[in-house]
Coordinates of C-alpha atoms in Angstrom, one line a residue:
Chain A
M19 CA 230.7 -130.7 26.7
S20 CA 232.0 -127.2 26.0
E21 CA 230.8 -125.2 22.9
R22 CA 233.0 -125.3 19.9
R23 CA 234.1 -121.8 18.9
S24 CA 235.9 -121.0 15.7
P25 CA 239.2 -119.3 16.3
R26 CA 238.9 -115.5 16.2
I27 CA 240.9 -113.7 13.6
Q28 CA 242.3 -110.7 15.3
A29 CA 242.7 -108.6 12.2
V30 CA 238.9 -108.6 11.7
G31 CA 238.4 -105.7 14.1
T32 CA 241.0 -103.6 12.4
M33 CA 239.7 -104.5 9.0
K34 CA 236.2 -103.4 10.0
E35 CA 237.6 -100.0 11.2
M36 CA 239.5 -99.5 7.9
M37 CA 236.4 -100.4 5.8
A38 CA 234.2 -98.1 7.8
A39 CA 236.7 -95.2 7.5
Y40 CA 237.1 -95.9 3.8
Y41 CA 233.4 -95.7 3.2
I42 CA 232.9 -92.6 5.4
E43 CA 235.6 -90.8 3.5
S44 CA 234.1 -91.8 0.2
K45 CA 230.7 -90.5 1.3
N46 CA 232.2 -87.2 2.3
A47 CA 234.5 -86.9 -0.7
A48 CA 232.9 -83.8 -2.1
D49 CA 233.4 -81.9 1.1
N50 CA 237.1 -82.8 0.8
N51 CA 237.3 -81.8 -2.8
Q52 CA 237.7 -85.4 -3.9
K53 CA 236.0 -87.4 -6.6
V54 CA 234.6 -90.8 -6.4
A55 CA 234.6 -93.3 -9.2
W56 CA 232.9 -96.7 -9.4
I57 CA 235.2 -99.3 -11.0
T58 CA 234.9 -102.9 -12.1
S59 CA 236.9 -105.5 -10.2
G60 CA 239.4 -105.9 -13.0
G61 CA 239.7 -102.3 -13.9
P62 CA 243.0 -100.3 -13.9
V63 CA 242.5 -98.9 -10.4
E64 CA 246.1 -97.5 -10.4
L65 CA 244.9 -94.7 -12.6
L66 CA 242.4 -93.7 -10.0
I67 CA 244.8 -93.9 -7.2
A68 CA 247.3 -91.8 -9.2
M69 CA 244.7 -89.2 -9.6
D70 CA 243.5 -89.2 -6.0
V71 CA 240.1 -90.4 -6.9
I72 CA 238.4 -92.7 -4.4
P73 CA 237.6 -96.1 -6.1
I74 CA 234.4 -97.8 -5.2
Y75 CA 233.7 -101.4 -6.2
P76 CA 230.0 -102.2 -6.8
E77 CA 230.9 -105.9 -7.1
N78 CA 232.4 -105.9 -3.7
H79 CA 229.4 -104.0 -2.3
A80 CA 227.0 -106.5 -3.9
A81 CA 228.8 -109.4 -2.2
M82 CA 228.5 -107.5 1.1
C83 CA 224.7 -107.1 0.5
G84 CA 224.5 -110.8 -0.1
V85 CA 226.4 -111.6 3.2
M86 CA 224.1 -109.2 5.0
H87 CA 221.0 -111.0 3.6
M88 CA 219.9 -107.9 1.7
G89 CA 220.6 -109.3 -1.8
V90 CA 217.1 -110.6 -2.4
E91 CA 215.3 -107.4 -1.6
L92 CA 217.7 -105.3 -3.7
C93 CA 217.5 -107.7 -6.7
E94 CA 213.7 -107.5 -6.5
I95 CA 213.9 -103.8 -6.8
A96 CA 215.8 -104.2 -10.1
E97 CA 213.5 -107.0 -11.3
Q98 CA 210.5 -104.6 -10.7
M99 CA 212.2 -102.2 -13.1
G100 CA 212.3 -104.9 -15.7
Y101 CA 215.8 -106.4 -15.2
S102 CA 215.5 -110.1 -15.9
R103 CA 216.1 -112.6 -13.1
D104 CA 218.5 -114.3 -15.5
L105 CA 220.9 -111.4 -15.3
C106 CA 224.0 -111.4 -13.0
S107 CA 222.9 -111.0 -9.4
Y108 CA 225.8 -108.6 -8.7
A109 CA 224.4 -106.3 -11.2
R110 CA 220.8 -106.7 -10.1
T111 CA 221.8 -106.1 -6.4
D112 CA 223.8 -103.0 -7.4
I113 CA 221.1 -101.5 -9.6
G114 CA 218.5 -102.2 -6.8
S115 CA 220.7 -100.4 -4.3
A116 CA 221.7 -97.5 -6.6
V117 CA 218.1 -96.8 -7.4
S118 CA 216.7 -97.1 -3.9
G119 CA 219.6 -96.0 -1.7
K120 CA 219.2 -99.2 0.3
G121 CA 222.0 -101.4 1.5
P122 CA 224.2 -102.2 4.5
L123 CA 225.9 -98.8 4.1
M124 CA 222.7 -97.1 3.1
G125 CA 223.8 -97.2 -0.5
L126 CA 227.1 -96.3 -2.1
P127 CA 228.3 -92.7 -2.6
K128 CA 227.2 -91.4 -6.0
P129 CA 229.9 -91.7 -8.6
D130 CA 231.4 -88.7 -10.3
F131 CA 232.4 -91.0 -13.1
L132 CA 232.6 -94.7 -13.9
V133 CA 235.5 -96.9 -15.1
C134 CA 234.6 -100.1 -16.8
C135 CA 237.1 -102.7 -18.0
N136 CA 235.6 -105.8 -19.6
N137 CA 238.4 -108.2 -18.8
I138 CA 236.3 -109.6 -16.1
C139 CA 233.3 -110.4 -18.3
G140 CA 231.0 -108.9 -20.9
S141 CA 228.1 -108.2 -18.5
V142 CA 230.0 -105.3 -16.9
T143 CA 229.9 -103.5 -20.2
K144 CA 226.1 -103.5 -20.1
W145 CA 225.8 -103.0 -16.3
Y146 CA 228.0 -99.9 -16.5
E147 CA 226.0 -98.5 -19.4
V148 CA 222.9 -98.8 -17.2
L149 CA 224.8 -96.9 -14.4
A150 CA 226.0 -94.2 -16.8
R151 CA 222.4 -93.5 -17.9
L152 CA 221.1 -93.7 -14.3
F153 CA 223.7 -91.3 -12.8
D154 CA 224.3 -89.3 -16.0
V155 CA 228.0 -89.4 -15.5
P156 CA 230.9 -90.1 -17.9
L157 CA 231.8 -93.8 -18.5
I158 CA 235.4 -94.5 -19.2
F159 CA 235.8 -97.8 -21.0
I160 CA 238.8 -100.1 -21.4
D161 CA 238.2 -102.8 -23.9
T162 CA 240.5 -105.8 -23.3
P163 CA 240.3 -108.3 -26.2
F164 CA 239.7 -111.8 -25.0
I165 CA 242.8 -114.0 -25.2
H166 CA 241.9 -117.4 -26.6
D167 CA 245.5 -118.4 -27.2
E168 CA 248.2 -115.8 -26.8
L169 CA 248.4 -112.1 -26.1
T170 CA 249.2 -110.4 -29.4
D171 CA 251.2 -107.2 -29.8
N172 CA 248.2 -105.9 -31.6
A173 CA 245.9 -106.4 -28.5
L174 CA 248.5 -105.0 -26.2
S175 CA 248.9 -101.9 -28.3
Y176 CA 245.1 -101.4 -28.5
V177 CA 244.8 -101.6 -24.7
K178 CA 247.8 -99.3 -24.1
G179 CA 246.3 -96.7 -26.4
Q180 CA 243.0 -96.9 -24.4
M181 CA 244.9 -96.4 -21.1
T182 CA 246.4 -93.2 -22.5
H183 CA 243.0 -92.1 -23.7
A184 CA 241.4 -93.0 -20.3
I185 CA 244.0 -90.8 -18.5
K186 CA 243.1 -87.9 -20.7
Q187 CA 239.4 -88.4 -20.1
M188 CA 240.0 -88.7 -16.3
E189 CA 242.1 -85.5 -16.3
L190 CA 239.2 -83.6 -18.0
T191 CA 236.6 -85.1 -15.7
T192 CA 238.5 -84.5 -12.5
D193 CA 240.0 -81.2 -13.7
Q194 CA 243.5 -82.2 -12.6
R195 CA 246.7 -83.4 -14.0
A196 CA 248.1 -87.0 -13.9
G197 CA 251.8 -86.6 -13.5
E198 CA 254.6 -85.1 -11.6
S199 CA 255.2 -81.7 -13.2
S200 CA 252.4 -80.1 -11.2
G201 CA 254.7 -79.9 -8.2
R202 CA 252.4 -81.7 -5.9
P203 CA 253.9 -84.1 -3.3
D204 CA 254.7 -87.6 -4.4
D205 CA 252.4 -89.2 -1.9
R206 CA 249.5 -88.6 -4.4
R207 CA 250.6 -91.6 -6.3
T208 CA 251.1 -94.0 -3.5
P209 CA 248.3 -96.0 -1.8
R210 CA 247.1 -94.1 1.2
L211 CA 245.3 -94.8 4.3
P212 CA 242.0 -92.9 4.8
G213 CA 242.7 -89.5 6.2
Q214 CA 246.0 -88.9 4.4
R215 CA 245.4 -86.6 1.5
A216 CA 247.4 -84.2 -0.7
P217 CA 245.9 -80.9 -1.6
L218 CA 244.7 -80.7 -5.2
A219 CA 245.1 -77.9 -7.7
P220 CA 243.2 -77.4 -11.0
V221 CA 244.9 -78.1 -14.3
P222 CA 246.2 -74.9 -15.8
E223 CA 244.5 -74.1 -19.1
S224 CA 247.8 -74.1 -21.0
E225 CA 248.5 -77.7 -19.9
R226 CA 245.2 -79.3 -20.5
G227 CA 245.1 -82.2 -22.9
D228 CA 248.8 -83.1 -22.3
V229 CA 249.1 -86.6 -20.9
G230 CA 252.2 -86.2 -18.6
L231 CA 252.8 -89.9 -18.0
E232 CA 255.5 -91.6 -20.1
Q233 CA 254.1 -93.8 -22.9
Chain B
M167 CA 208.3 -115.9 -60.6
P168 CA 208.1 -114.5 -57.1
E169 CA 206.7 -117.9 -56.0
T170 CA 209.9 -119.6 -57.2
S171 CA 212.1 -117.1 -55.3
L172 CA 210.0 -117.4 -52.2
K173 CA 209.9 -121.1 -52.4
T174 CA 213.7 -121.4 -52.7
F175 CA 214.2 -119.0 -49.8
S176 CA 211.7 -121.0 -47.7
D177 CA 213.3 -124.3 -48.6
V178 CA 216.8 -123.1 -47.8
A179 CA 215.6 -121.5 -44.6
A180 CA 213.9 -124.7 -43.5
K181 CA 216.8 -127.0 -44.3
P182 CA 220.0 -124.9 -44.2
Y183 CA 222.4 -127.7 -43.5
D184 CA 221.0 -129.8 -46.3
Y185 CA 221.6 -126.9 -48.7
A186 CA 225.2 -126.6 -47.6
R187 CA 225.8 -130.4 -48.0
D188 CA 224.3 -130.2 -51.5
W189 CA 226.4 -127.2 -52.4
K190 CA 229.5 -129.0 -51.2
E191 CA 228.8 -132.1 -53.2
K192 CA 228.0 -130.1 -56.4
T193 CA 230.9 -127.8 -56.3
G194 CA 233.6 -129.6 -54.3
G195 CA 234.1 -126.4 -52.3
K196 CA 234.6 -126.0 -48.6
V197 CA 231.9 -124.9 -46.1
F198 CA 232.7 -123.0 -43.0
G199 CA 230.2 -122.4 -40.3
Y200 CA 230.1 -119.0 -38.6
F201 CA 228.3 -117.7 -35.6
C202 CA 226.8 -114.2 -35.5
T203 CA 226.6 -111.3 -37.9
Y204 CA 229.9 -109.8 -36.7
F205 CA 231.9 -112.5 -38.5
P206 CA 233.7 -110.9 -41.6
E207 CA 232.2 -113.4 -44.0
E208 CA 233.7 -111.5 -47.0
L209 CA 237.0 -113.2 -46.2
L210 CA 235.5 -116.6 -46.4
H211 CA 233.7 -115.8 -49.6
A212 CA 236.9 -114.5 -51.2
A213 CA 238.5 -117.8 -50.4
G214 CA 235.9 -119.5 -52.5
M215 CA 234.0 -121.2 -49.8
L216 CA 230.4 -121.2 -48.6
P217 CA 230.0 -119.4 -45.3
I218 CA 226.9 -120.7 -43.4
R219 CA 225.5 -119.1 -40.3
I220 CA 224.9 -121.6 -37.5
L221 CA 221.7 -120.7 -35.6
G222 CA 221.3 -123.8 -33.5
V223 CA 218.7 -126.4 -34.1
K224 CA 215.0 -126.6 -33.2
E225 CA 215.4 -129.7 -31.1
N226 CA 215.7 -130.4 -27.4
V227 CA 219.1 -130.5 -25.9
S228 CA 220.4 -133.9 -24.8
V229 CA 224.2 -134.2 -24.7
A230 CA 225.3 -130.6 -24.4
D231 CA 224.1 -130.3 -20.8
A232 CA 227.2 -132.3 -19.7
H233 CA 229.4 -129.5 -21.2
A234 CA 227.5 -126.3 -20.8
Q235 CA 225.2 -124.9 -18.2
P236 CA 221.5 -124.9 -19.0
F237 CA 221.0 -121.2 -18.3
I238 CA 222.8 -120.0 -21.4
C239 CA 221.2 -118.8 -24.6
S240 CA 219.7 -121.7 -26.6
L241 CA 221.4 -120.6 -29.8
V242 CA 224.7 -121.6 -28.1
R243 CA 223.3 -124.6 -26.3
T244 CA 221.4 -126.2 -29.2
S245 CA 224.4 -125.5 -31.6
L246 CA 226.8 -127.3 -29.3
D247 CA 224.3 -130.1 -28.9
A248 CA 223.9 -130.5 -32.6
A249 CA 227.6 -130.5 -33.1
M250 CA 228.1 -133.2 -30.5
R251 CA 225.5 -135.3 -32.2
N252 CA 227.6 -135.0 -35.4
M253 CA 225.1 -132.8 -37.3
F254 CA 227.9 -130.5 -38.4
D255 CA 230.4 -133.1 -39.6
F256 CA 230.2 -131.7 -43.1
L257 CA 231.7 -128.5 -42.0
D258 CA 235.4 -127.9 -43.0
G259 CA 235.8 -125.3 -40.3
V260 CA 234.0 -123.3 -37.7
V261 CA 234.8 -119.7 -37.0
F262 CA 233.6 -117.3 -34.3
P263 CA 233.6 -113.5 -34.0
H264 CA 233.9 -112.0 -30.5
S265 CA 230.4 -110.7 -29.6
C266 CA 229.0 -111.9 -26.3
D267 CA 230.3 -114.0 -23.4
S268 CA 228.3 -117.0 -24.5
I269 CA 229.7 -117.1 -28.0
Q270 CA 233.2 -116.4 -26.6
N271 CA 233.0 -119.4 -24.3
L272 CA 231.3 -121.6 -26.9
A273 CA 234.3 -121.1 -29.1
D274 CA 236.7 -122.6 -26.5
V275 CA 234.3 -125.5 -25.6
W276 CA 233.9 -126.2 -29.3
R277 CA 237.5 -126.4 -30.2
H278 CA 238.1 -128.6 -27.3
H279 CA 235.6 -131.1 -28.7
F280 CA 236.5 -130.8 -32.3
P281 CA 240.2 -130.4 -32.4
E282 CA 240.5 -131.7 -36.0
Q283 CA 238.3 -129.0 -37.4
F284 CA 239.7 -125.6 -38.5
Y285 CA 238.9 -123.1 -35.8
D286 CA 239.5 -119.4 -35.2
V287 CA 238.1 -116.6 -33.2
V288 CA 238.2 -113.1 -34.8
V289 CA 238.4 -111.0 -31.7
L290 CA 236.6 -107.8 -32.8
P291 CA 236.6 -104.8 -30.4
V292 CA 233.7 -104.6 -28.0
W293 CA 234.1 -100.8 -28.0
V294 CA 233.3 -100.2 -31.6
D295 CA 234.1 -96.5 -31.6
A296 CA 237.2 -96.7 -29.6
P297 CA 239.9 -94.4 -31.0
A298 CA 242.2 -97.2 -32.1
A299 CA 239.4 -99.8 -32.9
E300 CA 239.9 -99.6 -36.7
K301 CA 243.7 -100.1 -36.5
Y302 CA 243.3 -103.0 -34.0
L303 CA 240.6 -104.7 -36.1
T304 CA 242.4 -104.3 -39.4
E305 CA 245.4 -106.0 -37.9
E306 CA 243.3 -108.7 -36.3
L307 CA 241.6 -109.4 -39.7
Q308 CA 245.1 -109.7 -41.2
R309 CA 246.0 -112.3 -38.6
F310 CA 242.9 -114.3 -39.4
K311 CA 243.5 -114.0 -43.2
S312 CA 247.1 -115.2 -42.8
K313 CA 245.9 -118.2 -40.8
L314 CA 243.2 -119.1 -43.3
E315 CA 245.7 -118.8 -46.2
D316 CA 248.1 -121.1 -44.4
H317 CA 245.4 -123.6 -43.8
L318 CA 244.1 -123.5 -47.4
G319 CA 247.6 -123.4 -48.9
E320 CA 246.7 -120.4 -51.1
K321 CA 246.6 -116.6 -50.9
I322 CA 243.5 -114.5 -50.9
S323 CA 244.3 -111.6 -53.2
D324 CA 243.2 -108.0 -52.7
D325 CA 241.3 -108.3 -56.0
A326 CA 239.4 -111.4 -54.8
L327 CA 238.6 -109.6 -51.5
S328 CA 237.4 -106.4 -53.3
A329 CA 235.2 -108.6 -55.6
S330 CA 233.7 -110.3 -52.6
I331 CA 233.1 -107.0 -50.9
D332 CA 231.2 -105.8 -54.0
I333 CA 229.1 -109.0 -54.0
Y334 CA 228.2 -108.6 -50.3
N335 CA 227.4 -104.9 -50.8
E336 CA 225.1 -105.8 -53.7
N337 CA 223.2 -108.2 -51.5
R338 CA 223.0 -105.7 -48.7
A339 CA 221.7 -103.0 -51.1
A340 CA 219.1 -105.5 -52.3
L341 CA 218.0 -106.2 -48.8
V342 CA 217.8 -102.5 -48.0
E343 CA 215.5 -102.2 -51.0
L344 CA 213.4 -105.1 -49.9
Y345 CA 212.9 -103.5 -46.5
S346 CA 212.1 -100.1 -48.0
L347 CA 209.4 -101.7 -50.3
R348 CA 208.0 -103.5 -47.3
R349 CA 207.8 -100.3 -45.3
E350 CA 205.7 -98.7 -48.1
N351 CA 203.5 -101.8 -48.6
P352 CA 203.9 -104.2 -45.7
A353 CA 200.9 -106.3 -46.7
A354 CA 202.6 -107.3 -50.0
I355 CA 205.0 -109.6 -48.3
S356 CA 204.6 -111.6 -45.1
A357 CA 206.9 -111.4 -42.0
S358 CA 207.7 -115.1 -42.5
D359 CA 208.7 -114.6 -46.1
V360 CA 211.0 -111.7 -45.2
L361 CA 212.5 -113.9 -42.4
N362 CA 213.1 -116.7 -45.0
V363 CA 214.9 -114.2 -47.3
L364 CA 217.3 -113.3 -44.4
L365 CA 217.7 -116.9 -43.2
S366 CA 218.7 -118.0 -46.7
S367 CA 221.0 -115.1 -47.2
F368 CA 222.9 -116.4 -44.2
R369 CA 223.5 -119.7 -45.9
M370 CA 223.6 -119.2 -49.7
R371 CA 226.5 -118.0 -51.8
K372 CA 225.7 -114.3 -51.9
E373 CA 225.6 -113.9 -55.7
E374 CA 223.0 -116.7 -56.0
H375 CA 220.9 -115.2 -53.3
T376 CA 221.1 -111.7 -54.8
E377 CA 219.8 -112.9 -58.2
L378 CA 216.7 -114.5 -56.6
L379 CA 216.2 -111.5 -54.4
K380 CA 216.2 -109.1 -57.3
T381 CA 213.5 -111.1 -59.0
L382 CA 211.4 -110.9 -55.8
I383 CA 212.0 -107.1 -55.6
D384 CA 210.8 -106.6 -59.1
N385 CA 207.7 -108.4 -58.3
L386 CA 207.1 -106.5 -55.1
K387 CA 207.5 -103.2 -57.0
A388 CA 204.7 -104.3 -59.3
A389 CA 202.5 -105.5 -56.5
P390 CA 199.4 -103.4 -55.9
K391 CA 199.5 -101.2 -52.9
S392 CA 197.3 -102.5 -50.2
N393 CA 195.2 -100.1 -48.2
G394 CA 195.1 -102.7 -45.5
R395 CA 194.1 -102.0 -42.0
G396 CA 196.7 -104.2 -40.4
V397 CA 198.2 -102.9 -37.3
R398 CA 201.8 -101.8 -38.1
V399 CA 204.5 -103.1 -35.8
V400 CA 208.3 -102.9 -35.6
L401 CA 210.2 -105.9 -34.3
Y402 CA 213.2 -105.7 -32.0
G403 CA 215.4 -108.4 -30.6
N404 CA 218.1 -110.9 -31.2
A405 CA 217.8 -114.1 -33.2
C406 CA 214.2 -114.9 -34.1
D407 CA 214.2 -117.6 -36.6
H408 CA 210.8 -119.3 -36.0
P409 CA 208.6 -118.9 -39.0
A410 CA 205.8 -120.2 -36.7
I411 CA 206.2 -117.0 -34.6
T412 CA 206.4 -114.6 -37.6
D413 CA 203.3 -116.3 -39.0
L414 CA 201.4 -115.2 -36.0
F415 CA 201.6 -111.5 -37.1
G416 CA 199.5 -112.0 -40.1
E417 CA 197.2 -114.3 -38.3
S418 CA 196.5 -111.7 -35.6
G419 CA 196.0 -108.9 -38.0
A420 CA 199.3 -107.1 -37.7
V421 CA 201.9 -106.3 -40.4
V422 CA 205.6 -105.9 -39.7
V423 CA 207.0 -102.7 -41.2
D424 CA 210.6 -102.8 -40.0
D425 CA 212.9 -104.5 -37.6
D426 CA 216.1 -104.2 -35.5
L427 CA 216.9 -107.9 -35.3
C428 CA 220.1 -109.9 -35.4
T429 CA 218.2 -112.1 -37.9
G430 CA 217.0 -109.0 -39.7
S431 CA 218.3 -105.6 -40.5
R432 CA 221.4 -105.7 -38.3
Y433 CA 222.8 -108.3 -40.8
F434 CA 222.8 -106.0 -43.8
L435 CA 222.4 -102.4 -42.9
H436 CA 225.6 -100.4 -43.6
A437 CA 227.6 -101.2 -46.7
T438 CA 231.4 -101.6 -46.7
P439 CA 232.8 -98.2 -47.5
P440 CA 234.6 -97.6 -50.8
E441 CA 237.9 -96.1 -49.6
G442 CA 240.9 -97.9 -48.4
A443 CA 242.6 -101.2 -48.6
P444 CA 240.1 -104.2 -48.5
L445 CA 240.8 -105.2 -44.9
E446 CA 240.5 -101.6 -43.7
R447 CA 237.2 -101.3 -45.6
I448 CA 235.9 -104.5 -44.0
A449 CA 237.1 -103.4 -40.5
R450 CA 235.3 -100.0 -41.0
R451 CA 232.1 -101.7 -42.0
Y452 CA 231.9 -104.0 -38.9
L453 CA 232.7 -101.1 -36.6
D454 CA 230.3 -98.6 -38.1
R455 CA 227.3 -100.9 -38.6
V456 CA 224.3 -100.8 -36.3
P457 CA 225.8 -102.3 -33.2
C458 CA 224.5 -105.4 -31.5
P459 CA 223.7 -104.7 -27.8
S460 CA 226.8 -106.8 -26.9
K461 CA 228.9 -104.0 -28.3
H462 CA 229.7 -100.7 -26.5
S463 CA 229.3 -97.5 -28.5
E464 CA 229.6 -93.9 -27.3
S465 CA 227.6 -92.5 -30.2
F466 CA 224.8 -95.0 -30.7
D467 CA 221.7 -94.9 -28.5
R468 CA 219.3 -97.7 -29.2
R469 CA 216.4 -95.8 -27.6
D470 CA 216.6 -93.0 -30.2
Y471 CA 217.2 -95.5 -33.0
L472 CA 214.1 -97.5 -32.2
V473 CA 211.9 -94.5 -31.7
D474 CA 213.1 -93.1 -35.1
M475 CA 212.4 -96.5 -36.7
V476 CA 208.8 -96.5 -35.3
R477 CA 208.2 -93.0 -36.6
K478 CA 209.7 -93.6 -40.0
G479 CA 207.6 -96.7 -40.5
D480 CA 204.5 -95.1 -39.1
A481 CA 204.3 -98.0 -36.7
E482 CA 201.9 -98.4 -33.8
G483 CA 203.9 -100.6 -31.5
V484 CA 207.1 -102.6 -30.9
V485 CA 207.2 -106.4 -30.5
M486 CA 210.4 -107.6 -28.9
L487 CA 211.4 -111.1 -29.7
I488 CA 214.2 -112.0 -27.4
L489 CA 216.0 -115.3 -27.0
K490 CA 216.0 -116.1 -23.3
F491 CA 219.3 -115.8 -21.4
C492 CA 220.6 -113.0 -23.5
D493 CA 222.4 -110.6 -21.2
P494 CA 223.1 -107.8 -23.6
H495 CA 219.4 -107.6 -24.7
D496 CA 218.2 -108.1 -21.1
F497 CA 220.3 -105.3 -19.7
D498 CA 219.1 -102.9 -22.4
Y499 CA 215.4 -103.8 -22.1
P500 CA 214.2 -101.7 -19.1
D501 CA 215.6 -98.3 -20.4
I502 CA 214.3 -99.1 -23.9
A503 CA 210.9 -100.0 -22.5
K504 CA 210.8 -96.8 -20.5
R505 CA 211.6 -94.6 -23.5
L506 CA 209.0 -96.3 -25.6
T507 CA 206.4 -95.7 -22.9
E508 CA 207.5 -92.0 -22.6
E509 CA 207.0 -91.7 -26.4
N510 CA 203.6 -93.3 -26.1
I511 CA 204.7 -96.3 -28.1
P512 CA 203.1 -99.6 -26.9
H513 CA 205.5 -102.5 -26.6
L514 CA 205.5 -106.2 -25.8
K515 CA 208.4 -108.4 -24.8
I516 CA 208.2 -112.1 -25.8
E517 CA 210.9 -114.4 -24.6
T518 CA 211.7 -117.3 -27.0
E519 CA 214.0 -120.3 -27.1
M520 CA 215.3 -122.3 -30.0
Q521 CA 213.8 -125.5 -28.8
P522 CA 210.3 -126.3 -29.8
A523 CA 207.9 -124.6 -27.4
S524 CA 204.3 -123.9 -27.0
I525 CA 203.4 -121.4 -29.7
E526 CA 199.9 -121.0 -28.2
Q527 CA 201.2 -118.8 -25.3
V528 CA 203.0 -116.5 -27.7
K529 CA 199.9 -116.4 -29.9
T530 CA 197.6 -115.4 -27.0
R531 CA 199.9 -112.6 -25.9
L532 CA 200.5 -111.3 -29.4
E533 CA 196.8 -111.3 -30.2
A534 CA 196.0 -109.4 -27.0
F535 CA 198.6 -106.8 -27.9
V536 CA 197.3 -106.4 -31.4
E537 CA 193.8 -106.1 -30.2
M538 CA 194.9 -103.4 -27.8
L539 CA 196.6 -101.5 -30.6
K540 CA 193.4 -101.9 -32.8
E541 CA 191.3 -100.4 -30.0
K542 CA 193.8 -97.6 -29.5
K543 CA 193.6 -96.8 -33.2
K544 CA 189.8 -96.7 -33.1
N545 CA 189.8 -94.3 -30.2
V546 CA 192.2 -91.8 -31.7

């Protein structure tokens, strides 16, 4: 009887290459004058892409650690620090990896700042507070009120205002301008493959604090 | 006199739901249950009703396990269980604030099971010092107020709201005074008595509670200052409402001088500010108060807050009373513990649950901690 083999998905090879290139680029970000931000799965990543900041997803990385059978060891590191075993294992895995530098990629690149949006759950709020203290970097927060029935204009307006505020915070943190009037090529605001970059220029003093994007 | 106040507080604390039933019968008024100290009770009070805080029940869970996972906070689990066993059938409505994920989800499970009961969730901001948080919360309070008015068939006037705000501020000020007196003379009132004062404030009409509390305060002022050698501790945590646990402090030779508890100072610290329209004032108060760990604040650092509290109260250690499965408190714990250690402040974490549990284990650990503090004191 011949061995049963699952069909091979041909895209897996290409996917692995892309992932590897992505993480290598993120780890060399500083050399290329780029910033790295850790972001929650539900966070407004468009803002990071628009500002040429490399987004990193700790939740995704934690799942990877689990698949590579490293989750238990990393969680134990967090538990030794006092993080309860009752806490989300994504968070414990991530904290364990961040503190020890261990993991399938030998740890994630250090964030220049963090973006936390609590639409996914309330635990991310606390997890990202821990990370902000650990790395001593700015934490940009987007509070999305939970919708029990319907989205209200009030909630929408509240979140919209926070997006505007977040953009300003990111501009200051990354020392660049979100918008088109800087004269940089348009490809800064479209999703790129690793290796394709636009040159960055610092925000002129006279233009700092101005949002640039239409409300 | 103080015995009467303390006895009333103790009775109400021991049987809160009986008190509410009696009140309802006597006055013909409505009773709404609320979860958590973030609910803007003043609105309920202004509508003439009795707001009572639901803090679960001290019984083992039987039916709720079919509707909620066992690894959630026992305040939520036992409350759902009690509701499903019809222990809350006297409630005319149940309302929730947005605080943590567990309360958030309990709200939706609850209304699914009790569709005939008035229900609402006041979705407060999580980010309490967000630039637009006050504007958002004021409007959200207006939404709730309108819904409540529609339900009751009558408007809640600004005057009624202002009057309720004043009544609540008066109770808060009295509780601040109680805590201040306790700091100066912690042996004059036991930790359990203070807990009962708080537990009854969560359930009585505020004006009634304030009157009794003021009597207690007068008597405390007159109490002789004890030069006791009790080891001074600060409590930190979420919802500790077991008098059996608070009794242990006195038994082991410790006195509680202050607390940062959800069933303690977080309930009353910070008065509603005087300026603005009533709903703006209420919104301001709930945003500016000492935040629960479930909230995100850019300006508040609980590590600094606790260290200051310890220094201010001349305390020798911190005892953390934390309900198991509380994510916000569990995430904060390691960095708080680290800071306390750096500041040379001994600390002890005790996990509790609402259901009856062996008090002996808690007793042993607490006694050992207090003994260690006594030794430390001797060797200084």
